[in-house]
Amino acid sequence: MQKETAEKEKMKKLKEINEEYLKLLSEYDSIVSDLIKERDTFKSEKDLVEKHLANLESAFADVHTKFVRAKSVVDGFKMNEEVLVETLNGNEISIKELQRRYDALKENTEMQFQDANKIFNKMKDEHENELKRKNTQIKRQEIIINSLQHCLQQKDIENEKLSMICDDFIYNQDEIL
């Protein structure tokens, strides 16, 4: 009984560990998807900046007087572009590192999950074998009990017959005397 309780406790702990790992994986997936969305936002902003830059270059060909003003705007966009490119590069590096860590964590979790399944299956097999052994013992004991009950009934019948014979004998002896 204690062995089964210990096994149940062990299985419960393993299930709790698996649930914690699954929660961690879920949170990690959420973080990675947020970073991917942020990266996509930066890319779209970069594309927008590049469009503005192209428009400014075409305006330069049309009007020389707007050149000075356009040049300052272009310089500002270039600075923003550099910041965005640096940020994008930094985010890509972060995403790669996070992906590497995620893959390592996922692999580790899968290995632990496989180990837990092996332990669970082993415990299940042991429990089934123990159950079969106990059922076999119970059947043997039932056969022994049935045999003893049958013998007891036979002895009761024999005792009854013997009692009747003794009673008859005593009765006959009383008559003779």
PDB file of C-alpha atoms in Angstrom:
ATOM      1  CA  MET A   1       0.000   0.000   0.000  1.00  0.00           C
ATOM      2  CA  GLN A   2       2.838   2.391   0.894  1.00  0.00           C
ATOM      3  CA  LYS A   3       4.663   1.391  -2.262  1.00  0.00           C
ATOM      4  CA  GLU A   4       1.648   2.312  -4.369  1.00  0.00           C
ATOM      5  CA  THR A   5       1.299   5.626  -2.536  1.00  0.00           C
ATOM      6  CA  ALA A   6       4.983   6.384  -3.102  1.00  0.00           C
ATOM      7  CA  GLU A   7       4.625   5.502  -6.756  1.00  0.00           C
ATOM      8  CA  LYS A   8       1.580   7.724  -7.080  1.00  0.00           C
ATOM      9  CA  GLU A   9       3.440  10.588  -5.422  1.00  0.00           C
ATOM     10  CA  LYS A  10       6.382  10.100  -7.729  1.00  0.00           C
ATOM     11  CA  MET A  11       4.099  10.056 -10.782  1.00  0.00           C
ATOM     12  CA  LYS A  12       2.309  13.179  -9.522  1.00  0.00           C
ATOM     13  CA  LYS A  13       5.625  15.025  -9.129  1.00  0.00           C
ATOM     14  CA  LEU A  14       6.692  14.006 -12.626  1.00  0.00           C
ATOM     15  CA  LYS A  15       3.413  15.267 -14.062  1.00  0.00           C
ATOM     16  CA  GLU A  16       3.826  18.594 -12.199  1.00  0.00           C
ATOM     17  CA  ILE A  17       7.368  18.969 -13.573  1.00  0.00           C
ATOM     18  CA  ASN A  18       6.082  18.270 -17.109  1.00  0.00           C
ATOM     19  CA  GLU A  19       3.328  20.872 -16.663  1.00  0.00           C
ATOM     20  CA  GLU A  20       5.873  23.460 -15.500  1.00  0.00           C
ATOM     21  CA  TYR A  21       8.051  22.788 -18.529  1.00  0.00           C
ATOM     22  CA  LEU A  22       5.030  23.133 -20.814  1.00  0.00           C
ATOM     23  CA  LYS A  23       4.178  26.493 -19.176  1.00  0.00           C
ATOM     24  CA  LEU A  24       7.759  27.688 -19.680  1.00  0.00           C
ATOM     25  CA  LEU A  25       7.644  26.655 -23.332  1.00  0.00           C
ATOM     26  CA  SER A  26       4.354  28.522 -23.796  1.00  0.00           C
ATOM     27  CA  GLU A  27       5.791  31.705 -22.259  1.00  0.00           C
ATOM     28  CA  TYR A  28       8.925  31.394 -24.345  1.00  0.00           C
ATOM     29  CA  ASP A  29       6.870  30.987 -27.541  1.00  0.00           C
ATOM     30  CA  SER A  30       4.955  34.160 -26.634  1.00  0.00           C
ATOM     31  CA  ILE A  31       8.184  36.144 -26.151  1.00  0.00           C
ATOM     32  CA  VAL A  32       9.625  34.918 -29.447  1.00  0.00           C
ATOM     33  CA  SER A  33       6.436  35.796 -31.344  1.00  0.00           C
ATOM     34  CA  ASP A  34       6.462  39.321 -29.797  1.00  0.00           C
ATOM     35  CA  LEU A  35      10.077  39.818 -30.891  1.00  0.00           C
ATOM     36  CA  ILE A  36       9.249  38.639 -34.414  1.00  0.00           C
ATOM     37  CA  LYS A  37       6.353  41.130 -34.569  1.00  0.00           C
ATOM     38  CA  GLU A  38       8.684  43.904 -33.398  1.00  0.00           C
ATOM     39  CA  ARG A  39      11.255  42.939 -36.032  1.00  0.00           C
ATOM     40  CA  ASP A  40       8.562  43.053 -38.740  1.00  0.00           C
ATOM     41  CA  THR A  41       7.512  46.509 -37.520  1.00  0.00           C
ATOM     42  CA  PHE A  42      11.092  47.747 -37.807  1.00  0.00           C
ATOM     43  CA  LYS A  43      11.362  46.336 -41.320  1.00  0.00           C
ATOM     44  CA  SER A  44       8.187  48.097 -42.403  1.00  0.00           C
ATOM     45  CA  GLU A  45       9.427  51.358 -40.879  1.00  0.00           C
ATOM     46  CA  LYS A  46      12.706  50.924 -42.748  1.00  0.00           C
ATOM     47  CA  ASP A  47      10.836  50.380 -46.008  1.00  0.00           C
ATOM     48  CA  LEU A  48       8.827  53.534 -45.344  1.00  0.00           C
ATOM     49  CA  VAL A  49      12.009  55.510 -44.699  1.00  0.00           C
ATOM     50  CA  GLU A  50      13.501  54.233 -47.952  1.00  0.00           C
ATOM     51  CA  LYS A  51      10.358  55.349 -49.861  1.00  0.00           C
ATOM     52  CA  HIS A  52      10.620  58.836 -48.397  1.00  0.00           C
ATOM     53  CA  LEU A  53      14.262  58.999 -49.353  1.00  0.00           C
ATOM     54  CA  ALA A  54      13.430  58.093 -52.960  1.00  0.00           C
ATOM     55  CA  ASN A  55      10.741  60.810 -53.087  1.00  0.00           C
ATOM     56  CA  LEU A  56      13.187  63.388 -51.783  1.00  0.00           C
ATOM     57  CA  GLU A  57      15.755  62.486 -54.432  1.00  0.00           C
ATOM     58  CA  SER A  58      13.208  62.971 -57.217  1.00  0.00           C
ATOM     59  CA  ALA A  59      12.176  66.348 -55.740  1.00  0.00           C
ATOM     60  CA  PHE A  60      15.847  67.403 -55.833  1.00  0.00           C
ATOM     61  CA  ALA A  61      15.858  67.028 -59.611  1.00  0.00           C
ATOM     62  CA  ASP A  62      12.764  69.251 -59.896  1.00  0.00           C
ATOM     63  CA  VAL A  63      13.595  72.134 -57.579  1.00  0.00           C
ATOM     64  CA  HIS A  64      17.048  73.264 -56.568  1.00  0.00           C
ATOM     65  CA  THR A  65      15.748  75.698 -53.951  1.00  0.00           C
ATOM     66  CA  LYS A  66      14.143  72.866 -51.956  1.00  0.00           C
ATOM     67  CA  PHE A  67      17.465  71.038 -51.965  1.00  0.00           C
ATOM     68  CA  VAL A  68      18.781  72.586 -48.720  1.00  0.00           C
ATOM     69  CA  ARG A  69      15.626  71.745 -46.795  1.00  0.00           C
ATOM     70  CA  ALA A  70      15.372  68.290 -48.361  1.00  0.00           C
ATOM     71  CA  LYS A  71      19.015  67.597 -47.548  1.00  0.00           C
ATOM     72  CA  SER A  72      18.429  68.170 -43.820  1.00  0.00           C
ATOM     73  CA  VAL A  73      15.372  65.892 -43.929  1.00  0.00           C
ATOM     74  CA  VAL A  74      17.365  63.242 -45.764  1.00  0.00           C
ATOM     75  CA  ASP A  75      20.159  63.494 -43.214  1.00  0.00           C
ATOM     76  CA  GLY A  76      17.615  62.997 -40.429  1.00  0.00           C
ATOM     77  CA  PHE A  77      16.188  59.999 -42.223  1.00  0.00           C
ATOM     78  CA  LYS A  78      19.653  58.586 -42.690  1.00  0.00           C
ATOM     79  CA  MET A  79      20.299  58.870 -38.979  1.00  0.00           C
ATOM     80  CA  ASN A  80      16.977  57.198 -38.238  1.00  0.00           C
ATOM     81  CA  GLU A  81      17.771  54.530 -40.767  1.00  0.00           C
ATOM     82  CA  GLU A  82      21.105  53.818 -39.122  1.00  0.00           C
ATOM     83  CA  VAL A  83      19.471  53.602 -35.717  1.00  0.00           C
ATOM     84  CA  LEU A  84      16.765  51.363 -37.133  1.00  0.00           C
ATOM     85  CA  VAL A  85      19.307  49.169 -38.920  1.00  0.00           C
ATOM     86  CA  GLU A  86      21.384  48.869 -35.753  1.00  0.00           C
ATOM     87  CA  THR A  87      18.253  48.090 -33.751  1.00  0.00           C
ATOM     88  CA  LEU A  88      17.135  45.591 -36.363  1.00  0.00           C
ATOM     89  CA  ASN A  89      20.556  43.928 -36.348  1.00  0.00           C
ATOM     90  CA  GLY A  90      20.530  43.828 -32.560  1.00  0.00           C
ATOM     91  CA  ASN A  91      17.048  42.351 -32.566  1.00  0.00           C
ATOM     92  CA  GLU A  92      18.015  39.736 -35.147  1.00  0.00           C
ATOM     93  CA  ILE A  93      20.970  38.724 -32.988  1.00  0.00           C
ATOM     94  CA  SER A  94      18.684  38.568 -29.948  1.00  0.00           C
ATOM     95  CA  ILE A  95      16.134  36.523 -31.863  1.00  0.00           C
ATOM     96  CA  LYS A  96      18.824  34.084 -33.006  1.00  0.00           C
ATOM     97  CA  GLU A  97      20.093  33.703 -29.436  1.00  0.00           C
ATOM     98  CA  LEU A  98      16.567  33.275 -28.116  1.00  0.00           C
ATOM     99  CA  GLN A  99      15.845  30.728 -30.833  1.00  0.00           C
ATOM    100  CA  ARG A 100      19.019  28.822 -29.907  1.00  0.00           C
ATOM    101  CA  ARG A 101      18.055  28.854 -26.228  1.00  0.00           C
ATOM    102  CA  TYR A 102      14.513  27.846 -27.110  1.00  0.00           C
ATOM    103  CA  ASP A 103      15.762  24.917 -29.189  1.00  0.00           C
ATOM    104  CA  ALA A 104      18.085  23.811 -26.376  1.00  0.00           C
ATOM    105  CA  LEU A 105      15.300  24.118 -23.804  1.00  0.00           C
ATOM    106  CA  LYS A 106      12.873  22.307 -26.078  1.00  0.00           C
ATOM    107  CA  GLU A 107      15.362  19.477 -26.676  1.00  0.00           C
ATOM    108  CA  ASN A 108      16.064  19.198 -22.948  1.00  0.00           C
ATOM    109  CA  THR A 109      12.361  19.189 -22.156  1.00  0.00           C
ATOM    110  CA  GLU A 110      11.676  16.542 -24.776  1.00  0.00           C
ATOM    111  CA  MET A 111      14.434  14.357 -23.344  1.00  0.00           C
ATOM    112  CA  GLN A 112      13.060  14.785 -19.828  1.00  0.00           C
ATOM    113  CA  PHE A 113       9.574  14.057 -21.104  1.00  0.00           C
ATOM    114  CA  GLN A 114      10.833  10.878 -22.783  1.00  0.00           C
ATOM    115  CA  ASP A 115      12.630   9.857 -19.588  1.00  0.00           C
ATOM    116  CA  ALA A 116       9.486  10.517 -17.569  1.00  0.00           C
ATOM    117  CA  ASN A 117       7.463   8.432 -20.023  1.00  0.00           C
ATOM    118  CA  LYS A 118       9.980   5.582 -19.737  1.00  0.00           C
ATOM    119  CA  ILE A 119       9.768   5.716 -15.949  1.00  0.00           C
ATOM    120  CA  PHE A 120       5.987   5.887 -16.108  1.00  0.00           C
ATOM    121  CA  ASN A 121       5.800   2.924 -18.502  1.00  0.00           C
ATOM    122  CA  LYS A 122       8.213   0.921 -16.345  1.00  0.00           C
ATOM    123  CA  MET A 123       6.172   1.667 -13.232  1.00  0.00           C
ATOM    124  CA  LYS A 124       2.986   0.815 -15.079  1.00  0.00           C
ATOM    125  CA  ASP A 125       4.424  -2.519 -16.240  1.00  0.00           C
ATOM    126  CA  GLU A 126       5.652  -3.303 -12.736  1.00  0.00           C
ATOM    127  CA  HIS A 127       2.264  -2.437 -11.309  1.00  0.00           C
ATOM    128  CA  GLU A 128       0.489  -4.622 -13.877  1.00  0.00           C
ATOM    129  CA  ASN A 129       2.847  -7.520 -13.172  1.00  0.00           C
ATOM    130  CA  GLU A 130       2.328  -7.128  -9.423  1.00  0.00           C
ATOM    131  CA  LEU A 131      -1.423  -7.003  -9.961  1.00  0.00           C
ATOM    132  CA  LYS A 132      -1.312 -10.192 -12.047  1.00  0.00           C
ATOM    133  CA  ARG A 133       0.793 -11.910  -9.379  1.00  0.00           C
ATOM    134  CA  LYS A 134      -1.619 -10.866  -6.624  1.00  0.00           C
ATOM    135  CA  ASN A 135      -4.621 -12.000  -8.675  1.00  0.00           C
ATOM    136  CA  THR A 136      -2.946 -15.381  -9.174  1.00  0.00           C
ATOM    137  CA  GLN A 137      -2.329 -15.654  -5.425  1.00  0.00           C
ATOM    138  CA  ILE A 138      -5.945 -14.750  -4.749  1.00  0.00           C
ATOM    139  CA  LYS A 139      -7.160 -17.460  -7.135  1.00  0.00           C
ATOM    140  CA  ARG A 140      -4.887 -20.025  -5.452  1.00  0.00           C
ATOM    141  CA  GLN A 141      -6.205 -19.027  -2.040  1.00  0.00           C
ATOM    142  CA  GLU A 142      -9.791 -19.262  -3.307  1.00  0.00           C
ATOM    143  CA  ILE A 143      -9.125 -22.791  -4.558  1.00  0.00           C
ATOM    144  CA  ILE A 144      -7.601 -23.731  -1.185  1.00  0.00           C
ATOM    145  CA  ILE A 145     -10.553 -22.163   0.656  1.00  0.00           C
ATOM    146  CA  ASN A 146     -13.047 -23.996  -1.540  1.00  0.00           C
ATOM    147  CA  SER A 147     -11.191 -27.267  -0.962  1.00  0.00           C
ATOM    148  CA  LEU A 148     -11.106 -26.693   2.819  1.00  0.00           C
ATOM    149  CA  GLN A 149     -14.808 -25.804   2.837  1.00  0.00           C
ATOM    150  CA  HIS A 150     -15.571 -28.991   0.970  1.00  0.00           C
ATOM    151  CA  CYS A 151     -13.469 -31.019   3.440  1.00  0.00           C
ATOM    152  CA  LEU A 152     -15.215 -29.300   6.353  1.00  0.00           C
ATOM    153  CA  GLN A 153     -18.619 -30.191   4.920  1.00  0.00           C
ATOM    154  CA  GLN A 154     -17.486 -33.771   4.492  1.00  0.00           C
ATOM    155  CA  LYS A 155     -16.241 -33.852   8.112  1.00  0.00           C
ATOM    156  CA  ASP A 156     -19.531 -32.365   9.322  1.00  0.00           C
ATOM    157  CA  ILE A 157     -21.444 -35.067   7.463  1.00  0.00           C
ATOM    158  CA  GLU A 158     -19.131 -37.749   8.825  1.00  0.00           C
ATOM    159  CA  ASN A 159     -19.479 -36.368  12.378  1.00  0.00           C
ATOM    160  CA  GLU A 160     -23.241 -36.362  12.051  1.00  0.00           C
ATOM    161  CA  LYS A 161     -23.223 -39.983  10.899  1.00  0.00           C
ATOM    162  CA  LEU A 162     -20.814 -40.911  13.679  1.00  0.00           C
ATOM    163  CA  SER A 163     -23.041 -39.121  16.207  1.00  0.00           C
ATOM    164  CA  MET A 164     -26.039 -41.037  14.957  1.00  0.00           C
ATOM    165  CA  ILE A 165     -24.140 -44.313  15.204  1.00  0.00           C
ATOM    166  CA  CYS A 166     -23.011 -43.431  18.727  1.00  0.00           C
ATOM    167  CA  ASP A 167     -26.553 -42.443  19.707  1.00  0.00           C
ATOM    168  CA  ASP A 168     -27.883 -45.706  18.292  1.00  0.00           C
ATOM    169  CA  PHE A 169     -25.209 -47.655  20.109  1.00  0.00           C
ATOM    170  CA  ILE A 170     -25.933 -45.885  23.407  1.00  0.00           C
ATOM    171  CA  TYR A 171     -29.634 -46.419  22.938  1.00  0.00           C
ATOM    172  CA  ASN A 172     -29.074 -50.091  22.230  1.00  0.00           C
ATOM    173  CA  GLN A 173     -26.803 -50.425  25.272  1.00  0.00           C
ATOM    174  CA  ASP A 174     -29.453 -48.813  27.479  1.00  0.00           C
ATOM    175  CA  GLU A 175     -32.022 -51.308  26.267  1.00  0.00           C
ATOM    176  CA  ILE A 176     -29.737 -54.198  26.918  1.00  0.00           C
ATOM    177  CA  LEU A 177     -29.109 -53.098  30.444  1.00  0.00           C
TER     178      LEU A 177
END
